[in-house]
Amino acid sequence: MSPHITLLLIDTAPASISALETLQKQYGDVLKVVGVADSFLEGLKVIQRTNPMVVILHVDDLEKGVKEVGYIVSTFPRVSVFVTADNNTTEWVLGLMRAGAIEYLFHPLQTSALRDAIQKVGRIWMPMSDNVKQKGKVITVYNPLGGMGTTTIAVNLATCLATESANVALIDLNLFSGDVATFLNINPTYTLSSVTKNISRLDSNFLASVMTQHPLGMSVLTEPLEVDESSEVTPEQLTRILHVLSEMFAYVIIDTGGHIVGGNVSVFESSDHILYTTVMNLPGLKNTKRYVASFERKGFQRGKVKLIVNRYIPRADISIEDAQKVLDWKVFHTIPNEYKDVVESINKGVPIVKLYPRSAVSKAIVQLAELLK
């Protein structure tokens, strides 16, 4: 049997080499070490010759390490880079992860930490036979208009699920005005258009190679950079992409907006849950009534479309009971109004469930994640 994961170590520390050897014995034929290089340049030669799935790179200088990681991921986009370093400060971790590393491990390598990292990347890389493939949950957070909190909910929901060690993808399908990258303070090398322009290459390995690995644990695919590229995305492409993603990840969280037409219909048909976000004011409820009625006319079951009331104030003029009567639709969950903290988290590029984990908003989103499991 051919190995599922091939790995190159660029490090000379005996303890790191020993940890890798121990892990290879535990994995047997599933893991193959294609080489141990004592320098970055030597490692590049091995990458070119063997095309490993994973490269573990020891970094002892941040500026140099950022350049080396960036070079590997741009030159060999199918390679997943793990970094191992003695320094675990925020500056080092964020700098190297933003450069393209998907795992940050303390140096020298420890077998247990390396095993966890290998298992995580293995869920993406390892092929599964057709009779054991399991479809992950596709959860779409939606409102036709902007400013209703869909991105905040999507980003924080994905963060909650990823924190619990679930294999999570976060996809920005606000094709013309996506904000996921801004909310997470990332600058992706590849976007959705990298996939649609190479749709003939679409498989789990290719998708894994173009998604941005966020330090908080989720794999992110953002909207195209150019408006013209967004216009070229087709419903058929989205259906195919979401099908592959659902086989790669336990949860696929989608942030989208716009009308219930074209690509959005494909997204909704591919979704297990559609979280329709609204607010408790007359304009918000008016639009909600129109759109949930449209969902029903298009054949979407009520159990699939779940109302999320965002910025909820318990003693507001309109109660949950009043809203449910007007909409003839049950409210699935509420998220309280903590505008200042949410805006701060957006401006800092840190999900509020991490910035203020004890806030009422964070607790509500954690509860939402539990309800959707």
mmCIF file of C-alpha atoms in Angstrom:
data_model
loop_
_atom_site.group_PDB
_atom_site.id
_atom_site.type_symbol
_atom_site.label_atom_id
_atom_site.label_comp_id
_atom_site.label_asym_id
_atom_site.label_seq_id
_atom_site.Cartn_x
_atom_site.Cartn_y
_atom_site.Cartn_z
ATOM 1 C CA MET A 1 0.000 0.000 0.000
ATOM 2 C CA SER A 2 1.335 3.450 -0.919
ATOM 3 C CA PRO A 3 1.666 5.961 1.954
ATOM 4 C CA HIS A 4 -1.135 8.460 2.460
ATOM 5 C CA ILE A 5 1.108 11.245 3.789
ATOM 6 C CA THR A 6 4.658 12.039 2.688
ATOM 7 C CA LEU A 7 6.729 14.342 4.861
ATOM 8 C CA LEU A 8 10.026 16.242 4.763
ATOM 9 C CA LEU A 9 11.804 17.559 7.874
ATOM 10 C CA ILE A 10 14.108 20.583 7.554
ATOM 11 C CA ASP A 11 15.772 20.506 10.968
ATOM 12 C CA THR A 12 18.938 19.127 12.531
ATOM 13 C CA ALA A 13 17.792 18.768 16.161
ATOM 14 C CA PRO A 14 18.202 15.119 17.268
ATOM 15 C CA ALA A 15 15.038 15.341 19.394
ATOM 16 C CA SER A 16 12.963 16.454 16.394
ATOM 17 C CA ILE A 17 14.353 13.673 14.229
ATOM 18 C CA SER A 18 13.664 11.159 16.997
ATOM 19 C CA ALA A 19 10.062 12.373 17.408
ATOM 20 C CA LEU A 20 9.491 11.973 13.691
ATOM 21 C CA GLU A 21 10.981 8.479 13.658
ATOM 22 C CA THR A 22 8.753 7.467 16.579
ATOM 23 C CA LEU A 23 5.691 8.788 14.790
ATOM 24 C CA GLN A 24 6.559 6.986 11.585
ATOM 25 C CA LYS A 25 6.753 3.697 13.488
ATOM 26 C CA GLN A 26 3.328 4.370 14.995
ATOM 27 C CA TYR A 27 1.749 5.229 11.638
ATOM 28 C CA GLY A 28 3.369 2.430 9.672
ATOM 29 C CA ASP A 29 2.636 2.566 5.949
ATOM 30 C CA VAL A 30 0.343 5.580 6.324
ATOM 31 C CA LEU A 31 3.273 7.979 6.848
ATOM 32 C CA LYS A 32 6.502 8.129 4.868
ATOM 33 C CA VAL A 33 9.415 10.459 5.665
ATOM 34 C CA VAL A 34 10.936 11.348 2.289
ATOM 35 C CA GLY A 35 13.944 13.083 3.793
ATOM 36 C CA VAL A 36 15.627 15.034 6.586
ATOM 37 C CA ALA A 37 17.421 18.149 5.326
ATOM 38 C CA ASP A 38 19.925 20.179 7.318
ATOM 39 C CA SER A 39 19.261 23.492 5.519
ATOM 40 C CA PHE A 40 16.520 25.341 3.672
ATOM 41 C CA LEU A 41 18.320 25.108 0.326
ATOM 42 C CA GLU A 42 18.879 21.388 0.757
ATOM 43 C CA GLY A 43 15.226 21.049 1.697
ATOM 44 C CA LEU A 44 14.139 22.780 -1.523
ATOM 45 C CA LYS A 45 16.032 20.189 -3.540
ATOM 46 C CA VAL A 46 14.206 17.402 -1.709
ATOM 47 C CA ILE A 47 10.838 19.115 -2.260
ATOM 48 C CA GLN A 48 11.518 19.392 -5.993
ATOM 49 C CA ARG A 49 12.558 15.752 -6.156
ATOM 50 C CA THR A 50 9.904 14.124 -3.953
ATOM 51 C CA ASN A 51 6.915 16.546 -3.891
ATOM 52 C CA PRO A 52 6.000 15.857 -0.227
ATOM 53 C CA MET A 53 2.574 16.643 1.172
ATOM 54 C CA VAL A 54 3.999 18.157 4.372
ATOM 55 C CA VAL A 55 7.201 20.099 5.055
ATOM 56 C CA ILE A 56 8.251 20.711 8.667
ATOM 57 C CA LEU A 57 10.543 23.755 8.742
ATOM 58 C CA HIS A 58 12.643 24.784 11.746
ATOM 59 C CA VAL A 59 12.761 28.585 12.068
ATOM 60 C CA ASP A 60 15.221 30.433 14.307
ATOM 61 C CA ASP A 61 14.937 33.878 12.676
ATOM 62 C CA LEU A 62 11.476 35.400 12.160
ATOM 63 C CA GLU A 63 12.198 37.563 9.126
ATOM 64 C CA LYS A 64 14.084 34.778 7.391
ATOM 65 C CA GLY A 65 11.428 32.233 8.343
ATOM 66 C CA VAL A 66 8.601 34.345 6.926
ATOM 67 C CA LYS A 67 10.441 34.544 3.602
ATOM 68 C CA GLU A 68 11.165 30.807 3.568
ATOM 69 C CA VAL A 69 7.586 29.824 4.380
ATOM 70 C CA GLY A 70 6.268 32.275 1.787
ATOM 71 C CA TYR A 71 8.612 30.874 -0.836
ATOM 72 C CA ILE A 72 7.540 27.280 -0.213
ATOM 73 C CA VAL A 73 3.787 27.960 -0.319
ATOM 74 C CA SER A 74 4.031 30.155 -3.428
ATOM 75 C CA THR A 75 6.388 27.852 -5.338
ATOM 76 C CA PHE A 76 4.842 24.567 -4.208
ATOM 77 C CA PRO A 77 1.155 25.390 -3.515
ATOM 78 C CA ARG A 78 0.207 21.767 -2.840
ATOM 79 C CA VAL A 79 2.669 21.520 0.077
ATOM 80 C CA SER A 80 1.419 22.059 3.646
ATOM 81 C CA VAL A 81 4.042 23.795 5.810
ATOM 82 C CA PHE A 82 4.446 23.133 9.536
ATOM 83 C CA VAL A 83 6.758 25.513 11.409
ATOM 84 C CA THR A 84 8.731 24.514 14.493
ATOM 85 C CA ALA A 85 10.384 27.242 16.578
ATOM 86 C CA ASP A 86 11.648 28.000 20.079
ATOM 87 C CA ASN A 87 9.771 31.305 20.164
ATOM 88 C CA ASN A 88 6.005 31.089 20.652
ATOM 89 C CA THR A 89 5.174 34.789 21.020
ATOM 90 C CA THR A 90 2.169 36.217 19.178
ATOM 91 C CA GLU A 91 4.438 38.095 16.766
ATOM 92 C CA TRP A 92 6.159 34.891 15.701
ATOM 93 C CA VAL A 93 3.040 32.731 15.529
ATOM 94 C CA LEU A 94 0.951 35.230 13.551
ATOM 95 C CA GLY A 95 3.854 36.242 11.313
ATOM 96 C CA LEU A 96 4.641 32.701 10.233
ATOM 97 C CA MET A 97 1.013 31.583 9.979
ATOM 98 C CA ARG A 98 0.169 34.595 7.831
ATOM 99 C CA ALA A 99 3.131 33.731 5.632
ATOM 100 C CA GLY A 100 1.410 30.425 4.896
ATOM 101 C CA ALA A 101 2.269 27.910 7.632
ATOM 102 C CA ILE A 102 -0.721 25.827 8.733
ATOM 103 C CA GLU A 103 0.726 24.496 12.004
ATOM 104 C CA TYR A 104 3.044 26.067 14.609
ATOM 105 C CA LEU A 105 4.901 23.547 16.778
ATOM 106 C CA PHE A 106 7.292 24.210 19.643
ATOM 107 C CA HIS A 107 10.932 23.231 19.017
ATOM 108 C CA PRO A 108 12.231 20.588 19.355
ATOM 109 C CA LEU A 109 9.329 18.532 18.054
ATOM 110 C CA GLN A 110 7.290 16.467 20.477
ATOM 111 C CA THR A 111 5.697 13.263 19.196
ATOM 112 C CA SER A 112 2.240 14.052 20.630
ATOM 113 C CA ALA A 113 2.055 17.569 19.160
ATOM 114 C CA LEU A 114 3.316 16.352 15.807
ATOM 115 C CA ARG A 115 0.786 13.517 15.824
ATOM 116 C CA ASP A 116 -2.081 15.966 16.392
ATOM 117 C CA ALA A 117 -0.875 18.168 13.539
ATOM 118 C CA ILE A 118 -0.496 15.206 11.182
ATOM 119 C CA GLN A 119 -3.975 13.967 12.050
ATOM 120 C CA LYS A 120 -5.464 17.386 11.323
ATOM 121 C CA VAL A 121 -3.856 17.733 7.913
ATOM 122 C CA GLY A 122 -4.552 14.071 7.254
ATOM 123 C CA ARG A 123 -8.289 14.702 7.412
ATOM 124 C CA ILE A 124 -7.835 16.886 4.346
ATOM 125 C CA TRP A 125 -5.177 14.950 2.452
ATOM 126 C CA MET A 126 -6.009 11.321 3.098
ATOM 127 C CA PRO A 127 -8.219 9.812 0.407
ATOM 128 C CA MET A 128 -11.230 7.896 1.673
ATOM 129 C CA SER A 129 -12.892 5.057 -0.168
ATOM 130 C CA ASP A 130 -16.380 5.746 -1.521
ATOM 131 C CA ASN A 131 -18.050 3.417 0.942
ATOM 132 C CA VAL A 132 -16.666 5.233 4.008
ATOM 133 C CA LYS A 133 -16.942 8.850 2.894
ATOM 134 C CA GLN A 134 -19.024 10.935 5.254
ATOM 135 C CA LYS A 135 -20.595 14.225 4.299
ATOM 136 C CA GLY A 136 -19.920 17.117 6.630
ATOM 137 C CA LYS A 137 -22.540 19.690 7.579
ATOM 138 C CA VAL A 138 -22.870 22.720 5.313
ATOM 139 C CA ILE A 139 -24.155 25.739 7.255
ATOM 140 C CA THR A 140 -24.914 28.961 5.380
ATOM 141 C CA VAL A 141 -25.305 32.283 7.200
ATOM 142 C CA TYR A 142 -27.410 34.587 5.049
ATOM 143 C CA ASN A 143 -29.149 37.908 4.739
ATOM 144 C CA PRO A 144 -29.853 39.554 1.372
ATOM 145 C CA LEU A 145 -28.641 42.928 2.661
ATOM 146 C CA GLY A 146 -25.408 43.955 4.354
ATOM 147 C CA GLY A 147 -25.077 45.079 7.946
ATOM 148 C CA MET A 148 -27.102 42.298 9.558
ATOM 149 C CA GLY A 149 -24.189 40.491 11.181
ATOM 150 C CA THR A 150 -23.860 37.509 8.839
ATOM 151 C CA THR A 151 -20.066 37.758 8.642
ATOM 152 C CA THR A 152 -19.709 38.183 12.404
ATOM 153 C CA ILE A 153 -21.849 35.107 13.014
ATOM 154 C CA ALA A 154 -20.149 33.018 10.299
ATOM 155 C CA VAL A 155 -16.605 33.867 11.427
ATOM 156 C CA ASN A 156 -17.309 33.257 15.101
ATOM 157 C CA LEU A 157 -19.344 30.111 14.479
ATOM 158 C CA ALA A 158 -16.453 28.668 12.463
ATOM 159 C CA THR A 159 -14.029 29.682 15.220
ATOM 160 C CA CYS A 160 -16.125 27.940 17.893
ATOM 161 C CA LEU A 161 -16.296 24.717 15.920
ATOM 162 C CA ALA A 162 -12.586 24.809 15.039
ATOM 163 C CA THR A 163 -11.683 25.421 18.693
ATOM 164 C CA GLU A 164 -13.337 22.120 19.555
ATOM 165 C CA SER A 165 -10.953 20.348 17.159
ATOM 166 C CA ALA A 166 -13.553 19.954 14.419
ATOM 167 C CA ASN A 167 -12.326 20.069 10.849
ATOM 168 C CA VAL A 168 -13.820 23.372 9.681
ATOM 169 C CA ALA A 169 -13.909 25.329 6.424
ATOM 170 C CA LEU A 170 -15.026 28.969 6.269
ATOM 171 C CA ILE A 171 -16.110 30.137 2.806
ATOM 172 C CA ASP A 172 -16.871 33.735 1.796
ATOM 173 C CA LEU A 173 -19.495 33.668 -0.956
ATOM 174 C CA ASN A 174 -20.330 37.351 -0.734
ATOM 175 C CA LEU A 175 -18.767 37.422 -4.178
ATOM 176 C CA PHE A 176 -18.807 41.192 -4.700
ATOM 177 C CA SER A 177 -18.304 42.516 -1.176
ATOM 178 C CA GLY A 178 -16.851 39.828 1.062
ATOM 179 C CA ASP A 179 -15.467 40.721 4.487
ATOM 180 C CA VAL A 180 -14.244 37.426 5.958
ATOM 181 C CA ALA A 181 -10.586 38.191 5.174
ATOM 182 C CA THR A 182 -10.898 41.589 6.872
ATOM 183 C CA PHE A 183 -12.628 40.143 9.935
ATOM 184 C CA LEU A 184 -9.780 37.617 10.307
ATOM 185 C CA ASN A 185 -6.977 40.013 9.308
ATOM 186 C CA ILE A 186 -5.646 37.713 6.591
ATOM 187 C CA ASN A 187 -4.305 38.325 3.086
ATOM 188 C CA PRO A 188 -4.955 35.104 1.158
ATOM 189 C CA THR A 189 -2.588 34.069 -1.605
ATOM 190 C CA TYR A 190 -5.420 32.241 -3.364
ATOM 191 C CA THR A 191 -9.176 32.895 -3.550
ATOM 192 C CA LEU A 192 -12.326 31.288 -4.912
ATOM 193 C CA SER A 193 -11.325 32.349 -8.422
ATOM 194 C CA SER A 194 -8.160 30.251 -8.053
ATOM 195 C CA VAL A 195 -10.523 27.281 -7.886
ATOM 196 C CA THR A 196 -13.071 28.290 -10.527
ATOM 197 C CA LYS A 197 -10.336 29.081 -13.059
ATOM 198 C CA ASN A 198 -8.935 25.582 -12.494
ATOM 199 C CA ILE A 199 -12.224 23.748 -12.069
ATOM 200 C CA SER A 200 -10.958 20.803 -14.127
ATOM 201 C CA ARG A 201 -8.379 20.170 -11.369
ATOM 202 C CA LEU A 202 -10.990 20.191 -8.616
ATOM 203 C CA ASP A 203 -10.426 17.571 -5.948
ATOM 204 C CA SER A 204 -9.692 17.546 -2.225
ATOM 205 C CA ASN A 205 -5.935 17.849 -2.705
ATOM 206 C CA PHE A 206 -6.251 20.884 -4.957
ATOM 207 C CA LEU A 207 -8.735 22.609 -2.646
ATOM 208 C CA ALA A 208 -6.513 21.960 0.368
ATOM 209 C CA SER A 209 -3.595 23.563 -1.450
ATOM 210 C CA VAL A 210 -5.402 26.850 -2.188
ATOM 211 C CA MET A 211 -7.222 27.390 1.109
ATOM 212 C CA THR A 212 -5.706 29.720 3.702
ATOM 213 C CA GLN A 213 -4.945 28.044 7.028
ATOM 214 C CA HIS A 214 -5.892 30.368 9.876
ATOM 215 C CA PRO A 215 -4.028 30.191 13.218
ATOM 216 C CA LEU A 216 -7.344 29.514 14.972
ATOM 217 C CA GLY A 217 -7.695 26.228 13.121
ATOM 218 C CA MET A 218 -10.073 26.730 10.199
ATOM 219 C CA SER A 219 -9.351 26.554 6.483
ATOM 220 C CA VAL A 220 -10.538 29.712 4.712
ATOM 221 C CA LEU A 221 -11.533 30.356 1.102
ATOM 222 C CA THR A 222 -12.332 33.990 0.349
ATOM 223 C CA GLU A 223 -14.195 35.742 -2.447
ATOM 224 C CA PRO A 224 -12.374 36.658 -5.700
ATOM 225 C CA LEU A 225 -10.212 39.771 -5.549
ATOM 226 C CA GLU A 226 -11.572 41.281 -8.769
ATOM 227 C CA VAL A 227 -15.227 42.078 -9.496
ATOM 228 C CA ASP A 228 -14.879 40.651 -13.009
ATOM 229 C CA GLU A 229 -13.724 37.349 -11.517
ATOM 230 C CA SER A 230 -16.766 37.268 -9.233
ATOM 231 C CA SER A 231 -19.052 37.737 -12.228
ATOM 232 C CA GLU A 232 -17.590 34.625 -13.854
ATOM 233 C CA VAL A 233 -18.430 32.255 -10.970
ATOM 234 C CA THR A 234 -21.254 29.916 -12.021
ATOM 235 C CA PRO A 235 -23.875 28.044 -9.965
ATOM 236 C CA GLU A 236 -22.570 24.738 -11.319
ATOM 237 C CA GLN A 237 -19.053 25.540 -10.106
ATOM 238 C CA LEU A 238 -20.335 26.367 -6.625
ATOM 239 C CA THR A 239 -22.272 23.103 -6.447
ATOM 240 C CA ARG A 240 -19.176 21.105 -7.372
ATOM 241 C CA ILE A 241 -16.921 22.997 -4.960
ATOM 242 C CA LEU A 242 -19.314 22.622 -2.027
ATOM 243 C CA HIS A 243 -19.700 18.910 -2.744
ATOM 244 C CA VAL A 244 -15.942 18.382 -2.455
ATOM 245 C CA LEU A 245 -15.696 20.619 0.619
ATOM 246 C CA SER A 246 -18.440 18.654 2.372
ATOM 247 C CA GLU A 247 -16.375 15.483 1.919
ATOM 248 C CA MET A 248 -13.224 17.159 3.259
ATOM 249 C CA PHE A 249 -14.573 18.927 6.336
ATOM 250 C CA ALA A 250 -16.842 18.115 9.264
ATOM 251 C CA TYR A 251 -18.326 21.613 8.970
ATOM 252 C CA VAL A 252 -18.449 24.019 6.036
ATOM 253 C CA ILE A 253 -19.523 27.499 7.162
ATOM 254 C CA ILE A 254 -20.614 29.860 4.376
ATOM 255 C CA ASP A 255 -21.119 33.617 4.566
ATOM 256 C CA THR A 256 -23.312 34.952 1.765
ATOM 257 C CA GLY A 257 -25.788 37.665 0.780
ATOM 258 C CA GLY A 258 -27.749 38.855 -2.239
ATOM 259 C CA HIS A 259 -30.989 37.523 -3.651
ATOM 260 C CA ILE A 260 -32.267 33.944 -3.797
ATOM 261 C CA VAL A 261 -31.183 33.430 -7.392
ATOM 262 C CA GLY A 262 -28.367 31.854 -9.407
ATOM 263 C CA GLY A 263 -25.371 30.843 -7.345
ATOM 264 C CA ASN A 264 -27.167 31.431 -4.060
ATOM 265 C CA VAL A 265 -29.811 28.850 -4.969
ATOM 266 C CA SER A 266 -27.018 26.336 -5.569
ATOM 267 C CA VAL A 267 -25.504 27.235 -2.199
ATOM 268 C CA PHE A 268 -28.824 26.897 -0.377
ATOM 269 C CA GLU A 269 -29.580 23.566 -2.059
ATOM 270 C CA SER A 270 -26.167 22.300 -0.927
ATOM 271 C CA SER A 271 -26.727 23.478 2.662
ATOM 272 C CA ASP A 272 -27.968 21.475 5.621
ATOM 273 C CA HIS A 273 -28.892 24.642 7.515
ATOM 274 C CA ILE A 274 -29.620 28.173 6.286
ATOM 275 C CA LEU A 275 -29.254 30.689 9.122
ATOM 276 C CA TYR A 276 -31.256 33.742 8.081
ATOM 277 C CA THR A 277 -30.102 36.690 10.190
ATOM 278 C CA THR A 278 -32.432 39.540 11.021
ATOM 279 C CA VAL A 279 -32.893 42.334 13.549
ATOM 280 C CA MET A 280 -35.916 43.325 15.587
ATOM 281 C CA ASN A 281 -37.098 46.437 13.787
ATOM 282 C CA LEU A 282 -39.880 46.983 11.263
ATOM 283 C CA PRO A 283 -37.690 47.247 8.118
ATOM 284 C CA GLY A 284 -35.741 44.154 9.133
ATOM 285 C CA LEU A 285 -38.862 42.109 9.835
ATOM 286 C CA LYS A 286 -40.535 43.310 6.633
ATOM 287 C CA ASN A 287 -37.641 42.049 4.518
ATOM 288 C CA THR A 288 -37.441 38.855 6.547
ATOM 289 C CA LYS A 289 -41.112 38.099 5.872
ATOM 290 C CA ARG A 290 -40.582 38.577 2.128
ATOM 291 C CA TYR A 291 -37.504 36.373 1.972
ATOM 292 C CA VAL A 292 -38.666 33.491 4.151
ATOM 293 C CA ALA A 293 -41.809 33.391 2.001
ATOM 294 C CA SER A 294 -39.565 33.227 -1.066
ATOM 295 C CA PHE A 295 -37.629 30.331 0.453
ATOM 296 C CA GLU A 296 -40.885 28.468 1.008
ATOM 297 C CA ARG A 297 -42.131 29.123 -2.530
ATOM 298 C CA LYS A 298 -38.855 27.752 -3.887
ATOM 299 C CA GLY A 299 -39.369 24.518 -1.993
ATOM 300 C CA PHE A 300 -37.004 24.962 0.967
ATOM 301 C CA GLN A 301 -38.340 23.265 4.091
ATOM 302 C CA ARG A 302 -39.046 25.359 7.170
ATOM 303 C CA GLY A 303 -36.758 23.195 9.251
ATOM 304 C CA LYS A 304 -33.846 24.070 6.979
ATOM 305 C CA VAL A 305 -34.292 27.863 7.160
ATOM 306 C CA LYS A 306 -33.559 28.973 10.713
ATOM 307 C CA LEU A 307 -34.157 32.531 11.920
ATOM 308 C CA ILE A 308 -31.362 34.118 13.946
ATOM 309 C CA VAL A 309 -32.238 37.404 15.633
ATOM 310 C CA ASN A 310 -29.055 39.454 15.902
ATOM 311 C CA ARG A 311 -28.474 42.457 18.204
ATOM 312 C CA TYR A 312 -31.363 41.263 20.318
ATOM 313 C CA ILE A 313 -32.539 43.523 23.166
ATOM 314 C CA PRO A 314 -34.993 41.661 25.454
ATOM 315 C CA ARG A 315 -37.020 44.740 26.427
ATOM 316 C CA ALA A 316 -37.253 46.254 22.966
ATOM 317 C CA ASP A 317 -40.540 47.499 21.492
ATOM 318 C CA ILE A 318 -40.947 44.330 19.426
ATOM 319 C CA SER A 319 -40.850 41.024 21.310
ATOM 320 C CA ILE A 320 -39.804 37.633 19.990
ATOM 321 C CA GLU A 321 -43.410 36.471 20.300
ATOM 322 C CA ASP A 322 -44.655 39.437 18.243
ATOM 323 C CA ALA A 323 -42.021 38.832 15.577
ATOM 324 C CA GLN A 324 -42.916 35.143 15.307
ATOM 325 C CA LYS A 325 -46.583 36.021 14.835
ATOM 326 C CA VAL A 326 -45.803 38.564 12.124
ATOM 327 C CA LEU A 327 -43.406 36.253 10.303
ATOM 328 C CA ASP A 328 -45.322 33.022 10.917
ATOM 329 C CA TRP A 329 -41.881 31.544 11.482
ATOM 330 C CA LYS A 330 -40.188 30.359 14.663
ATOM 331 C CA VAL A 331 -37.048 32.134 15.895
ATOM 332 C CA PHE A 332 -34.265 29.560 16.227
ATOM 333 C CA HIS A 333 -31.772 31.575 18.291
ATOM 334 C CA THR A 334 -30.973 35.091 19.494
ATOM 335 C CA ILE A 335 -27.661 36.916 19.767
ATOM 336 C CA PRO A 336 -27.575 39.919 22.110
ATOM 337 C CA ASN A 337 -26.572 43.448 21.227
ATOM 338 C CA GLU A 338 -22.988 44.246 22.286
ATOM 339 C CA TYR A 339 -22.114 46.621 19.480
ATOM 340 C CA LYS A 340 -18.956 48.116 21.000
ATOM 341 C CA ASP A 341 -17.252 44.770 21.662
ATOM 342 C CA VAL A 342 -18.220 43.380 18.255
ATOM 343 C CA VAL A 343 -16.836 46.431 16.443
ATOM 344 C CA GLU A 344 -13.611 46.193 18.446
ATOM 345 C CA SER A 345 -13.203 42.541 17.465
ATOM 346 C CA ILE A 346 -13.752 43.421 13.799
ATOM 347 C CA ASN A 347 -11.232 46.258 13.889
ATOM 348 C CA LYS A 348 -8.638 44.026 15.566
ATOM 349 C CA GLY A 349 -9.253 41.136 13.192
ATOM 350 C CA VAL A 350 -9.888 38.773 16.112
ATOM 351 C CA PRO A 351 -13.200 36.867 16.491
ATOM 352 C CA ILE A 352 -15.114 38.047 19.533
ATOM 353 C CA VAL A 353 -15.324 34.484 20.886
ATOM 354 C CA LYS A 354 -11.538 34.709 21.272
ATOM 355 C CA LEU A 355 -11.193 38.402 22.139
ATOM 356 C CA TYR A 356 -13.981 38.415 24.746
ATOM 357 C CA PRO A 357 -14.922 34.758 25.364
ATOM 358 C CA ARG A 358 -17.061 35.623 28.404
ATOM 359 C CA SER A 359 -19.179 38.226 26.629
ATOM 360 C CA ALA A 360 -22.887 37.593 26.105
ATOM 361 C CA VAL A 361 -22.385 37.552 22.329
ATOM 362 C CA SER A 362 -19.654 34.924 22.600
ATOM 363 C CA LYS A 363 -21.767 32.740 24.869
ATOM 364 C CA ALA A 364 -24.714 33.006 22.465
ATOM 365 C CA ILE A 365 -22.577 31.950 19.499
ATOM 366 C CA VAL A 366 -21.154 29.018 21.474
ATOM 367 C CA GLN A 367 -24.757 27.984 22.197
ATOM 368 C CA LEU A 368 -25.584 28.308 18.495
ATOM 369 C CA ALA A 369 -22.683 26.021 17.616
ATOM 370 C CA GLU A 370 -23.994 23.439 20.084
ATOM 371 C CA LEU A 371 -27.501 23.634 18.608
ATOM 372 C CA LEU A 372 -26.177 22.989 15.103
ATOM 373 C CA LYS A 373 -24.028 19.959 15.930
#
